[in-house]
JSON list of C-alpha atoms in Angstrom, two decimals:
[
{"chain": "A", "resi": 30, "resn": "MET", "atom": "CA", "xyz": [-19.01, -13.96, -8.31]},
{"chain": "A", "resi": 31, "resn": "ASN", "atom": "CA", "xyz": [-15.85, -13.67, -6.26]},
{"chain": "A", "resi": 32, "resn": "HIS", "atom": "CA", "xyz": [-13.24, -16.36, -6.72]},
{"chain": "A", "resi": 33, "resn": "LEU", "atom": "CA", "xyz": [-11.10, -17.06, -3.68]},
{"chain": "A", "resi": 34, "resn": "THR", "atom": "CA", "xyz": [-8.03, -19.16, -4.14]},
{"chain": "A", "resi": 35, "resn": "LYS", "atom": "CA", "xyz": [-4.88, -19.87, -2.15]},
{"chain": "A", "resi": 36, "resn": "SER", "atom": "CA", "xyz": [-1.52, -18.64, -3.36]},
{"chain": "A", "resi": 37, "resn": "PRO", "atom": "CA", "xyz": [1.28, -21.23, -3.69]},
{"chain": "A", "resi": 38, "resn": "LEU", "atom": "CA", "xyz": [2.88, -19.37, -0.78]},
{"chain": "A", "resi": 39, "resn": "ASP", "atom": "CA", "xyz": [0.13, -20.62, 1.46]},
{"chain": "A", "resi": 40, "resn": "ASN", "atom": "CA", "xyz": [1.40, -24.19, 1.27]},
{"chain": "A", "resi": 41, "resn": "ALA", "atom": "CA", "xyz": [4.89, -23.02, 2.00]},
{"chain": "A", "resi": 42, "resn": "GLY", "atom": "CA", "xyz": [3.78, -21.25, 5.17]},
{"chain": "A", "resi": 43, "resn": "ALA", "atom": "CA", "xyz": [5.24, -18.06, 3.83]},
{"chain": "A", "resi": 44, "resn": "THR", "atom": "CA", "xyz": [3.12, -15.60, 5.84]},
{"chain": "A", "resi": 45, "resn": "ARG", "atom": "CA", "xyz": [1.66, -15.48, 9.30]},
{"chain": "A", "resi": 46, "resn": "ARG", "atom": "CA", "xyz": [-1.89, -15.99, 8.06]},
{"chain": "A", "resi": 47, "resn": "GLY", "atom": "CA", "xyz": [-1.38, -17.23, 4.52]},
{"chain": "A", "resi": 48, "resn": "ALA", "atom": "CA", "xyz": [-1.78, -15.56, 1.15]},
{"chain": "A", "resi": 49, "resn": "LEU", "atom": "CA", "xyz": [-5.41, -15.68, 0.28]},
{"chain": "A", "resi": 50, "resn": "GLY", "atom": "CA", "xyz": [-7.65, -14.62, -2.52]},
{"chain": "A", "resi": 51, "resn": "LEU", "atom": "CA", "xyz": [-7.90, -12.92, -5.82]},
{"chain": "A", "resi": 52, "resn": "ILE", "atom": "CA", "xyz": [-9.54, -9.68, -6.74]},
{"chain": "A", "resi": 53, "resn": "GLY", "atom": "CA", "xyz": [-11.26, -8.81, -10.01]},
{"chain": "A", "resi": 54, "resn": "ALA", "atom": "CA", "xyz": [-12.39, -5.58, -11.63]},
{"chain": "A", "resi": 55, "resn": "GLY", "atom": "CA", "xyz": [-15.83, -4.56, -10.52]},
{"chain": "A", "resi": 56, "resn": "ILE", "atom": "CA", "xyz": [-16.24, -7.64, -8.32]},
{"chain": "A", "resi": 57, "resn": "ALA", "atom": "CA", "xyz": [-17.20, -7.17, -4.66]},
{"chain": "A", "resi": 58, "resn": "LEU", "atom": "CA", "xyz": [-14.73, -8.76, -2.25]},
{"chain": "A", "resi": 59, "resn": "LEU", "atom": "CA", "xyz": [-15.32, -10.92, 0.79]},
{"chain": "A", "resi": 60, "resn": "ALA", "atom": "CA", "xyz": [-14.77, -9.13, 4.12]},
{"chain": "A", "resi": 61, "resn": "ALA", "atom": "CA", "xyz": [-13.41, -10.77, 7.23]},
{"chain": "A", "resi": 62, "resn": "GLY", "atom": "CA", "xyz": [-16.88, -11.34, 8.63]},
{"chain": "A", "resi": 63, "resn": "GLY", "atom": "CA", "xyz": [-18.07, -13.44, 5.72]},
{"chain": "A", "resi": 64, "resn": "ALA", "atom": "CA", "xyz": [-19.57, -13.00, 2.28]},
{"chain": "A", "resi": 65, "resn": "ARG", "atom": "CA", "xyz": [-20.53, -9.35, 2.56]},
{"chain": "A", "resi": 66, "resn": "ALA", "atom": "CA", "xyz": [-20.76, -7.33, -0.64]},
{"chain": "A", "resi": 67, "resn": "GLU", "atom": "CA", "xyz": [-18.91, -3.98, -0.47]},
{"chain": "A", "resi": 68, "resn": "ASP", "atom": "CA", "xyz": [-19.37, -0.86, -2.52]},
{"chain": "A", "resi": 69, "resn": "ASP", "atom": "CA", "xyz": [-18.02, -1.46, -6.02]},
{"chain": "A", "resi": 70, "resn": "ASN", "atom": "CA", "xyz": [-16.83, 2.18, -6.15]},
{"chain": "A", "resi": 71, "resn": "VAL", "atom": "CA", "xyz": [-14.39, 1.38, -3.34]},
{"chain": "A", "resi": 72, "resn": "LEU", "atom": "CA", "xyz": [-13.40, -2.18, -4.23]},
{"chain": "A", "resi": 73, "resn": "THR", "atom": "CA", "xyz": [-12.97, -2.23, -7.94]},
{"chain": "A", "resi": 74, "resn": "GLU", "atom": "CA", "xyz": [-9.59, -3.25, -9.33]},
{"chain": "A", "resi": 75, "resn": "GLU", "atom": "CA", "xyz": [-9.12, 0.31, -10.48]},
{"chain": "A", "resi": 76, "resn": "GLN", "atom": "CA", "xyz": [-9.56, 1.73, -6.98]},
{"chain": "A", "resi": 77, "resn": "VAL", "atom": "CA", "xyz": [-7.47, -0.91, -5.27]},
{"chain": "A", "resi": 78, "resn": "LEU", "atom": "CA", "xyz": [-4.59, -1.02, -7.73]},
{"chain": "A", "resi": 79, "resn": "ARG", "atom": "CA", "xyz": [-4.75, 2.32, -9.54]},
{"chain": "A", "resi": 80, "resn": "ASP", "atom": "CA", "xyz": [-6.20, 5.00, -7.31]},
{"chain": "A", "resi": 81, "resn": "PRO", "atom": "CA", "xyz": [-5.27, 8.17, -9.19]},
{"chain": "A", "resi": 82, "resn": "ASP", "atom": "CA", "xyz": [-4.90, 10.13, -5.94]},
{"chain": "A", "resi": 83, "resn": "ILE", "atom": "CA", "xyz": [-2.06, 7.95, -4.66]},
{"chain": "A", "resi": 84, "resn": "PRO", "atom": "CA", "xyz": [1.43, 8.38, -6.12]},
{"chain": "A", "resi": 85, "resn": "VAL", "atom": "CA", "xyz": [3.20, 5.41, -7.60]},
{"chain": "A", "resi": 86, "resn": "ILE", "atom": "CA", "xyz": [6.77, 4.41, -6.65]},
{"chain": "A", "resi": 87, "resn": "GLY", "atom": "CA", "xyz": [8.89, 2.14, -8.79]},
{"chain": "A", "resi": 88, "resn": "ASN", "atom": "CA", "xyz": [7.95, 1.59, -12.41]},
{"chain": "A", "resi": 89, "resn": "PRO", "atom": "CA", "xyz": [4.66, 3.38, -13.21]},
{"chain": "A", "resi": 90, "resn": "LYS", "atom": "CA", "xyz": [4.26, 1.17, -16.27]},
{"chain": "A", "resi": 91, "resn": "GLY", "atom": "CA", "xyz": [5.18, -2.05, -14.48]},
{"chain": "A", "resi": 92, "resn": "ASP", "atom": "CA", "xyz": [3.38, -5.28, -15.22]},
{"chain": "A", "resi": 93, "resn": "ILE", "atom": "CA", "xyz": [2.71, -6.14, -11.53]},
{"chain": "A", "resi": 94, "resn": "THR", "atom": "CA", "xyz": [1.40, -3.86, -8.80]},
{"chain": "A", "resi": 95, "resn": "ILE", "atom": "CA", "xyz": [2.20, -4.21, -5.12]},
{"chain": "A", "resi": 96, "resn": "VAL", "atom": "CA", "xyz": [-0.11, -2.32, -2.84]},
{"chain": "A", "resi": 97, "resn": "GLU", "atom": "CA", "xyz": [0.95, -1.85, 0.75]},
{"chain": "A", "resi": 98, "resn": "TRP", "atom": "CA", "xyz": [-1.31, -0.69, 3.59]},
{"chain": "A", "resi": 99, "resn": "PHE", "atom": "CA", "xyz": [1.07, 0.74, 6.18]},
{"chain": "A", "resi": 100, "resn": "ASP", "atom": "CA", "xyz": [1.43, 3.01, 9.24]},
{"chain": "A", "resi": 101, "resn": "TYR", "atom": "CA", "xyz": [4.46, 5.22, 9.81]},
{"chain": "A", "resi": 102, "resn": "ASN", "atom": "CA", "xyz": [4.55, 4.14, 13.46]},
{"chain": "A", "resi": 103, "resn": "CYS", "atom": "CA", "xyz": [4.36, 0.40, 12.61]},
{"chain": "A", "resi": 104, "resn": "PRO", "atom": "CA", "xyz": [7.77, -1.19, 13.48]},
{"chain": "A", "resi": 105, "resn": "TYR", "atom": "CA", "xyz": [7.21, -4.03, 11.06]},
{"chain": "A", "resi": 106, "resn": "CYS", "atom": "CA", "xyz": [6.53, -1.52, 8.23]},
{"chain": "A", "resi": 107, "resn": "ARG", "atom": "CA", "xyz": [9.74, 0.33, 9.03]},
{"chain": "A", "resi": 108, "resn": "LYS", "atom": "CA", "xyz": [11.76, -2.88, 9.19]},
{"chain": "A", "resi": 109, "resn": "LEU", "atom": "CA", "xyz": [10.32, -4.13, 5.90]},
{"chain": "A", "resi": 110, "resn": "ALA", "atom": "CA", "xyz": [10.70, -0.83, 3.97]},
{"chain": "A", "resi": 111, "resn": "PRO", "atom": "CA", "xyz": [14.33, -1.23, 2.76]},
{"chain": "A", "resi": 112, "resn": "GLU", "atom": "CA", "xyz": [13.72, -4.85, 1.71]},
{"chain": "A", "resi": 113, "resn": "LEU", "atom": "CA", "xyz": [10.60, -3.87, -0.23]},
{"chain": "A", "resi": 114, "resn": "ARG", "atom": "CA", "xyz": [12.51, -1.05, -1.94]},
{"chain": "A", "resi": 115, "resn": "GLN", "atom": "CA", "xyz": [15.20, -3.57, -2.90]},
{"chain": "A", "resi": 116, "resn": "VAL", "atom": "CA", "xyz": [12.65, -5.94, -4.40]},
{"chain": "A", "resi": 117, "resn": "VAL", "atom": "CA", "xyz": [11.09, -3.14, -6.48]},
{"chain": "A", "resi": 118, "resn": "GLN", "atom": "CA", "xyz": [14.47, -1.89, -7.63]},
{"chain": "A", "resi": 119, "resn": "ASP", "atom": "CA", "xyz": [15.87, -5.34, -8.49]},
{"chain": "A", "resi": 120, "resn": "ASP", "atom": "CA", "xyz": [12.71, -6.42, -10.37]},
{"chain": "A", "resi": 121, "resn": "GLY", "atom": "CA", "xyz": [12.35, -3.20, -12.40]},
{"chain": "A", "resi": 122, "resn": "LYS", "atom": "CA", "xyz": [8.79, -3.96, -13.51]},
{"chain": "A", "resi": 123, "resn": "VAL", "atom": "CA", "xyz": [6.87, -3.44, -10.28]},
{"chain": "A", "resi": 124, "resn": "ARG", "atom": "CA", "xyz": [4.48, -0.55, -9.51]},
{"chain": "A", "resi": 125, "resn": "LEU", "atom": "CA", "xyz": [4.48, 0.12, -5.75]},
{"chain": "A", "resi": 126, "resn": "VAL", "atom": "CA", "xyz": [1.37, 1.81, -4.42]},
{"chain": "A", "resi": 127, "resn": "LEU", "atom": "CA", "xyz": [1.70, 2.97, -0.77]},
{"chain": "A", "resi": 128, "resn": "LYS", "atom": "CA", "xyz": [-1.67, 3.31, 1.01]},
{"chain": "A", "resi": 129, "resn": "ASP", "atom": "CA", "xyz": [-1.49, 5.12, 4.29]},
{"chain": "A", "resi": 130, "resn": "TRP", "atom": "CA", "xyz": [-3.56, 3.28, 6.93]},
{"chain": "A", "resi": 131, "resn": "PRO", "atom": "CA", "xyz": [-2.96, 5.22, 10.17]},
{"chain": "A", "resi": 132, "resn": "ILE", "atom": "CA", "xyz": [-4.37, 2.85, 12.75]},
{"chain": "A", "resi": 133, "resn": "LEU", "atom": "CA", "xyz": [-1.77, 3.32, 15.52]},
{"chain": "A", "resi": 134, "resn": "GLY", "atom": "CA", "xyz": [-2.90, 6.62, 17.01]},
{"chain": "A", "resi": 135, "resn": "PRO", "atom": "CA", "xyz": [-3.32, 10.33, 16.25]},
{"chain": "A", "resi": 136, "resn": "VAL", "atom": "CA", "xyz": [0.35, 10.88, 15.36]},
{"chain": "A", "resi": 137, "resn": "SER", "atom": "CA", "xyz": [0.09, 8.22, 12.66]},
{"chain": "A", "resi": 138, "resn": "LYS", "atom": "CA", "xyz": [-2.79, 10.12, 11.11]},
{"chain": "A", "resi": 139, "resn": "VAL", "atom": "CA", "xyz": [-0.79, 13.39, 11.21]},
{"chain": "A", "resi": 140, "resn": "ALA", "atom": "CA", "xyz": [2.10, 11.67, 9.45]},
{"chain": "A", "resi": 141, "resn": "ALA", "atom": "CA", "xyz": [-0.18, 10.16, 6.82]},
{"chain": "A", "resi": 142, "resn": "ARG", "atom": "CA", "xyz": [-1.87, 13.47, 6.10]},
{"chain": "A", "resi": 143, "resn": "MET", "atom": "CA", "xyz": [1.51, 15.24, 5.81]},
{"chain": "A", "resi": 144, "resn": "ALA", "atom": "CA", "xyz": [2.85, 12.62, 3.40]},
{"chain": "A", "resi": 145, "resn": "LEU", "atom": "CA", "xyz": [-0.21, 12.90, 1.18]},
{"chain": "A", "resi": 146, "resn": "ALA", "atom": "CA", "xyz": [0.01, 16.68, 1.24]},
{"chain": "A", "resi": 147, "resn": "ALA", "atom": "CA", "xyz": [3.62, 16.44, 0.14]},
{"chain": "A", "resi": 148, "resn": "LYS", "atom": "CA", "xyz": [2.54, 15.10, -3.26]},
{"chain": "A", "resi": 149, "resn": "TYR", "atom": "CA", "xyz": [1.30, 18.58, -4.17]},
{"chain": "A", "resi": 150, "resn": "GLN", "atom": "CA", "xyz": [4.94, 19.71, -4.29]},
{"chain": "A", "resi": 151, "resn": "ASP", "atom": "CA", "xyz": [6.05, 16.41, -5.88]},
{"chain": "A", "resi": 152, "resn": "LYS", "atom": "CA", "xyz": [7.73, 15.29, -2.63]},
{"chain": "A", "resi": 153, "resn": "PHE", "atom": "CA", "xyz": [5.61, 12.33, -1.61]},
{"chain": "A", "resi": 154, "resn": "GLU", "atom": "CA", "xyz": [8.42, 9.82, -2.00]},
{"chain": "A", "resi": 155, "resn": "ALA", "atom": "CA", "xyz": [10.87, 12.04, -0.16]},
{"chain": "A", "resi": 156, "resn": "ALA", "atom": "CA", "xyz": [8.41, 12.51, 2.70]},
{"chain": "A", "resi": 157, "resn": "HIS", "atom": "CA", "xyz": [7.61, 8.81, 2.82]},
{"chain": "A", "resi": 158, "resn": "GLU", "atom": "CA", "xyz": [11.26, 7.76, 2.91]},
{"chain": "A", "resi": 159, "resn": "ALA", "atom": "CA", "xyz": [12.05, 10.31, 5.65]},
{"chain": "A", "resi": 160, "resn": "MET", "atom": "CA", "xyz": [9.30, 9.03, 7.96]},
{"chain": "A", "resi": 161, "resn": "ILE", "atom": "CA", "xyz": [9.50, 5.28, 7.24]},
{"chain": "A", "resi": 162, "resn": "SER", "atom": "CA", "xyz": [13.27, 5.16, 7.68]},
{"chain": "A", "resi": 163, "resn": "VAL", "atom": "CA", "xyz": [13.43, 6.13, 11.35]},
{"chain": "A", "resi": 164, "resn": "ASN", "atom": "CA", "xyz": [14.22, 3.52, 13.99]},
{"chain": "A", "resi": 165, "resn": "SER", "atom": "CA", "xyz": [11.63, 4.51, 16.62]},
{"chain": "A", "resi": 166, "resn": "ARG", "atom": "CA", "xyz": [8.12, 5.91, 16.97]},
{"chain": "A", "resi": 167, "resn": "ILE", "atom": "CA", "xyz": [7.68, 9.39, 15.56]},
{"chain": "A", "resi": 168, "resn": "THR", "atom": "CA", "xyz": [6.14, 12.38, 17.26]},
{"chain": "A", "resi": 169, "resn": "GLU", "atom": "CA", "xyz": [4.60, 15.52, 15.72]},
{"chain": "A", "resi": 170, "resn": "PRO", "atom": "CA", "xyz": [7.75, 17.63, 16.33]},
{"chain": "A", "resi": 171, "resn": "ARG", "atom": "CA", "xyz": [9.84, 14.80, 14.85]},
{"chain": "A", "resi": 172, "resn": "ILE", "atom": "CA", "xyz": [7.67, 14.72, 11.75]},
{"chain": "A", "resi": 173, "resn": "ALA", "atom": "CA", "xyz": [8.34, 18.37, 11.09]},
{"chain": "A", "resi": 174, "resn": "GLU", "atom": "CA", "xyz": [12.08, 17.83, 11.54]},
{"chain": "A", "resi": 175, "resn": "LEU", "atom": "CA", "xyz": [12.12, 14.84, 9.22]},
{"chain": "A", "resi": 176, "resn": "LEU", "atom": "CA", "xyz": [10.19, 16.50, 6.45]},
{"chain": "A", "resi": 177, "resn": "SER", "atom": "CA", "xyz": [12.15, 19.71, 6.64]},
{"chain": "A", "resi": 178, "resn": "GLY", "atom": "CA", "xyz": [15.36, 17.70, 6.53]},
{"chain": "A", "resi": 179, "resn": "ALA", "atom": "CA", "xyz": [14.08, 15.90, 3.44]},
{"chain": "A", "resi": 180, "resn": "GLY", "atom": "CA", "xyz": [13.83, 19.17, 1.58]},
{"chain": "A", "resi": 181, "resn": "LEU", "atom": "CA", "xyz": [10.12, 19.87, 1.77]},
{"chain": "A", "resi": 182, "resn": "ASP", "atom": "CA", "xyz": [8.87, 23.47, 1.76]},
{"chain": "A", "resi": 183, "resn": "MET", "atom": "CA", "xyz": [7.09, 23.35, 5.13]},
{"chain": "A", "resi": 184, "resn": "ASP", "atom": "CA", "xyz": [5.11, 26.58, 4.58]},
{"chain": "A", "resi": 185, "resn": "ARG", "atom": "CA", "xyz": [3.76, 25.19, 1.33]},
{"chain": "A", "resi": 186, "resn": "LEU", "atom": "CA", "xyz": [3.12, 21.83, 2.96]},
{"chain": "A", "resi": 187, "resn": "LYS", "atom": "CA", "xyz": [0.83, 23.44, 5.56]},
{"chain": "A", "resi": 188, "resn": "LYS", "atom": "CA", "xyz": [-0.99, 25.44, 2.89]},
{"chain": "A", "resi": 189, "resn": "ASP", "atom": "CA", "xyz": [-1.48, 22.32, 0.69]},
{"chain": "A", "resi": 190, "resn": "LEU", "atom": "CA", "xyz": [-2.68, 20.36, 3.73]},
{"chain": "A", "resi": 191, "resn": "ASP", "atom": "CA", "xyz": [-5.34, 22.99, 4.49]},
{"chain": "A", "resi": 192, "resn": "ALA", "atom": "CA", "xyz": [-6.36, 23.51, 0.85]},
{"chain": "A", "resi": 193, "resn": "ASN", "atom": "CA", "xyz": [-6.66, 19.77, 0.12]},
{"chain": "A", "resi": 194, "resn": "ALA", "atom": "CA", "xyz": [-7.87, 18.51, 3.50]},
{"chain": "A", "resi": 195, "resn": "LYS", "atom": "CA", "xyz": [-11.08, 16.97, 2.11]},
{"chain": "A", "resi": 196, "resn": "ALA", "atom": "CA", "xyz": [-9.29, 15.16, -0.72]},
{"chain": "A", "resi": 197, "resn": "ILE", "atom": "CA", "xyz": [-6.61, 13.84, 1.67]},
{"chain": "A", "resi": 198, "resn": "ASP", "atom": "CA", "xyz": [-9.17, 12.62, 4.22]},
{"chain": "A", "resi": 199, "resn": "ALA", "atom": "CA", "xyz": [-11.13, 10.94, 1.40]},
{"chain": "A", "resi": 200, "resn": "VAL", "atom": "CA", "xyz": [-8.01, 9.00, 0.39]},
{"chain": "A", "resi": 201, "resn": "LEU", "atom": "CA", "xyz": [-7.49, 7.85, 3.99]},
{"chain": "A", "resi": 202, "resn": "ALA", "atom": "CA", "xyz": [-11.16, 6.83, 4.21]},
{"chain": "A", "resi": 203, "resn": "ARG", "atom": "CA", "xyz": [-10.92, 4.78, 1.04]},
{"chain": "A", "resi": 204, "resn": "ASN", "atom": "CA", "xyz": [-7.74, 3.12, 2.22]},
{"chain": "A", "resi": 205, "resn": "ASN", "atom": "CA", "xyz": [-9.42, 2.18, 5.49]},
{"chain": "A", "resi": 206, "resn": "GLU", "atom": "CA", "xyz": [-12.56, 0.84, 3.82]},
{"chain": "A", "resi": 207, "resn": "GLN", "atom": "CA", "xyz": [-10.49, -1.30, 1.48]},
{"chain": "A", "resi": 208, "resn": "ALA", "atom": "CA", "xyz": [-8.32, -2.69, 4.28]},
{"chain": "A", "resi": 209, "resn": "GLN", "atom": "CA", "xyz": [-11.36, -3.60, 6.33]},
{"chain": "A", "resi": 210, "resn": "ALA", "atom": "CA", "xyz": [-13.09, -5.21, 3.37]},
{"chain": "A", "resi": 211, "resn": "PHE", "atom": "CA", "xyz": [-10.04, -7.37, 2.71]},
{"chain": "A", "resi": 212, "resn": "GLY", "atom": "CA", "xyz": [-10.09, -8.45, 6.32]},
{"chain": "A", "resi": 213, "resn": "PHE", "atom": "CA", "xyz": [-6.64, -7.13, 7.11]},
{"chain": "A", "resi": 214, "resn": "ASN", "atom": "CA", "xyz": [-5.90, -7.19, 10.85]},
{"chain": "A", "resi": 215, "resn": "GLY", "atom": "CA", "xyz": [-2.96, -4.81, 10.96]},
{"chain": "A", "resi": 216, "resn": "THR", "atom": "CA", "xyz": [0.01, -3.31, 9.12]},
{"chain": "A", "resi": 217, "resn": "PRO", "atom": "CA", "xyz": [1.71, -4.11, 6.92]},
{"chain": "A", "resi": 218, "resn": "SER", "atom": "CA", "xyz": [-0.74, -5.86, 4.57]},
{"chain": "A", "resi": 219, "resn": "PHE", "atom": "CA", "xyz": [-0.40, -6.31, 0.83]},
{"chain": "A", "resi": 220, "resn": "ILE", "atom": "CA", "xyz": [-1.94, -6.95, -2.51]},
{"chain": "A", "resi": 221, "resn": "VAL", "atom": "CA", "xyz": [0.61, -8.39, -4.95]},
{"chain": "A", "resi": 222, "resn": "GLY", "atom": "CA", "xyz": [-0.87, -8.48, -8.42]},
{"chain": "A", "resi": 223, "resn": "LYS", "atom": "CA", "xyz": [-4.24, -10.04, -7.64]},
{"chain": "A", "resi": 224, "resn": "TYR", "atom": "CA", "xyz": [-3.08, -11.87, -4.51]},
{"chain": "A", "resi": 225, "resn": "ARG", "atom": "CA", "xyz": [-4.17, -10.80, -1.05]},
{"chain": "A", "resi": 226, "resn": "VAL", "atom": "CA", "xyz": [-1.15, -11.13, 1.24]},
{"chain": "A", "resi": 227, "resn": "PRO", "atom": "CA", "xyz": [-1.75, -10.20, 4.89]},
{"chain": "A", "resi": 228, "resn": "GLY", "atom": "CA", "xyz": [1.54, -10.09, 6.82]},
{"chain": "A", "resi": 229, "resn": "VAL", "atom": "CA", "xyz": [5.24, -9.69, 6.41]},
{"chain": "A", "resi": 230, "resn": "LEU", "atom": "CA", "xyz": [7.22, -11.39, 3.64]},
{"chain": "A", "resi": 231, "resn": "SER", "atom": "CA", "xyz": [10.96, -11.84, 3.15]},
{"chain": "A", "resi": 232, "resn": "ILE", "atom": "CA", "xyz": [12.72, -10.71, -0.02]},
{"chain": "A", "resi": 233, "resn": "ASP", "atom": "CA", "xyz": [12.60, -14.29, -1.34]},
{"chain": "A", "resi": 234, "resn": "GLN", "atom": "CA", "xyz": [8.92, -14.62, -0.57]},
{"chain": "A", "resi": 235, "resn": "PHE", "atom": "CA", "xyz": [8.13, -11.29, -2.25]},
{"chain": "A", "resi": 236, "resn": "GLU", "atom": "CA", "xyz": [9.98, -12.48, -5.34]},
{"chain": "A", "resi": 237, "resn": "GLN", "atom": "CA", "xyz": [8.05, -15.76, -5.32]},
{"chain": "A", "resi": 238, "resn": "VAL", "atom": "CA", "xyz": [4.62, -14.15, -4.99]},
{"chain": "A", "resi": 239, "resn": "ILE", "atom": "CA", "xyz": [5.50, -11.60, -7.72]},
{"chain": "A", "resi": 240, "resn": "ALA", "atom": "CA", "xyz": [6.42, -14.54, -9.97]},
{"chain": "A", "resi": 241, "resn": "ASP", "atom": "CA", "xyz": [3.17, -16.30, -9.07]},
{"chain": "A", "resi": 242, "resn": "ALA", "atom": "CA", "xyz": [1.20, -13.16, -9.86]},
{"chain": "A", "resi": 243, "resn": "ARG", "atom": "CA", "xyz": [2.88, -12.88, -13.26]},
{"chain": "A", "resi": 244, "resn": "LYS", "atom": "CA", "xyz": [2.02, -16.49, -14.04]},
{"chain": "A", "resi": 245, "resn": "ALA", "atom": "CA", "xyz": [-1.59, -15.88, -13.05]},
{"chain": "A", "resi": 246, "resn": "ASN", "atom": "CA", "xyz": [-1.75, -12.82, -15.37]},
{"chain": "A", "resi": 247, "resn": "MET", "atom": "CA", "xyz": [-0.27, -14.85, -18.23]},
{"chain": "A", "resi": 248, "resn": "GLY", "atom": "CA", "xyz": [-2.82, -17.60, -17.62]},
{"chain": "A", "resi": 249, "resn": "ARG", "atom": "CA", "xyz": [-5.72, -15.17, -17.76]},
{"chain": "A", "resi": 250, "resn": "LYS", "atom": "CA", "xyz": [-4.37, -13.56, -20.95]},
{"chain": "A", "resi": 251, "resn": "THR", "atom": "CA", "xyz": [-4.09, -17.01, -22.56]},
{"chain": "A", "resi": 252, "resn": "GLU", "atom": "CA", "xyz": [-7.70, -17.85, -21.60]},
{"chain": "A", "resi": 253, "resn": "GLN", "atom": "CA", "xyz": [-8.90, -14.51, -23.04]},
{"chain": "A", "resi": 254, "resn": "ASN", "atom": "CA", "xyz": [-7.12, -15.22, -26.32]}
]
């Protein structure tokens, strides 16, 4: 049975649409259209929070996971990126999982696929930072300039992209299926701990929902003991 609850942030009006819901391991989630069971292989806690094919930024052993569904051509994602990095750095115990959700056109998909291919030369974070830090929409030629400037081996990147095309497309498909099942309407959207947070948060609001997620984890551990 899925347990939906409101985050304390909801009462504070902290997001555009409120912070809704909890997820549990192996439990199907409610989609936007109602109580519709999704494939457990896609919507388990492991797949949402700990997909092994997605690199982790921040503290890999952190006690709280933030998952962001984002698009490199989303202006809100670009604006939020430095604040989110600051929150992760200041906290020191947060795992940040970045799920490419290229919904803003073909160039967004090219950027997402290039970023995921960059992990094969251990340059995912460098590729991500290069593309999320620009101040305007990116184009395919601009993507190549940014990644080359970030120190990526572009010849290897193209080879890795071709060799791992199926795996990369599978990651993007999983990310999309999860976002749709959560009922997210756009980017950026988040899971913080077990909380579903659609929309943009300030630094203070991120810190509050992280604290709420930690309290929820402590409460569950106490119940289990």
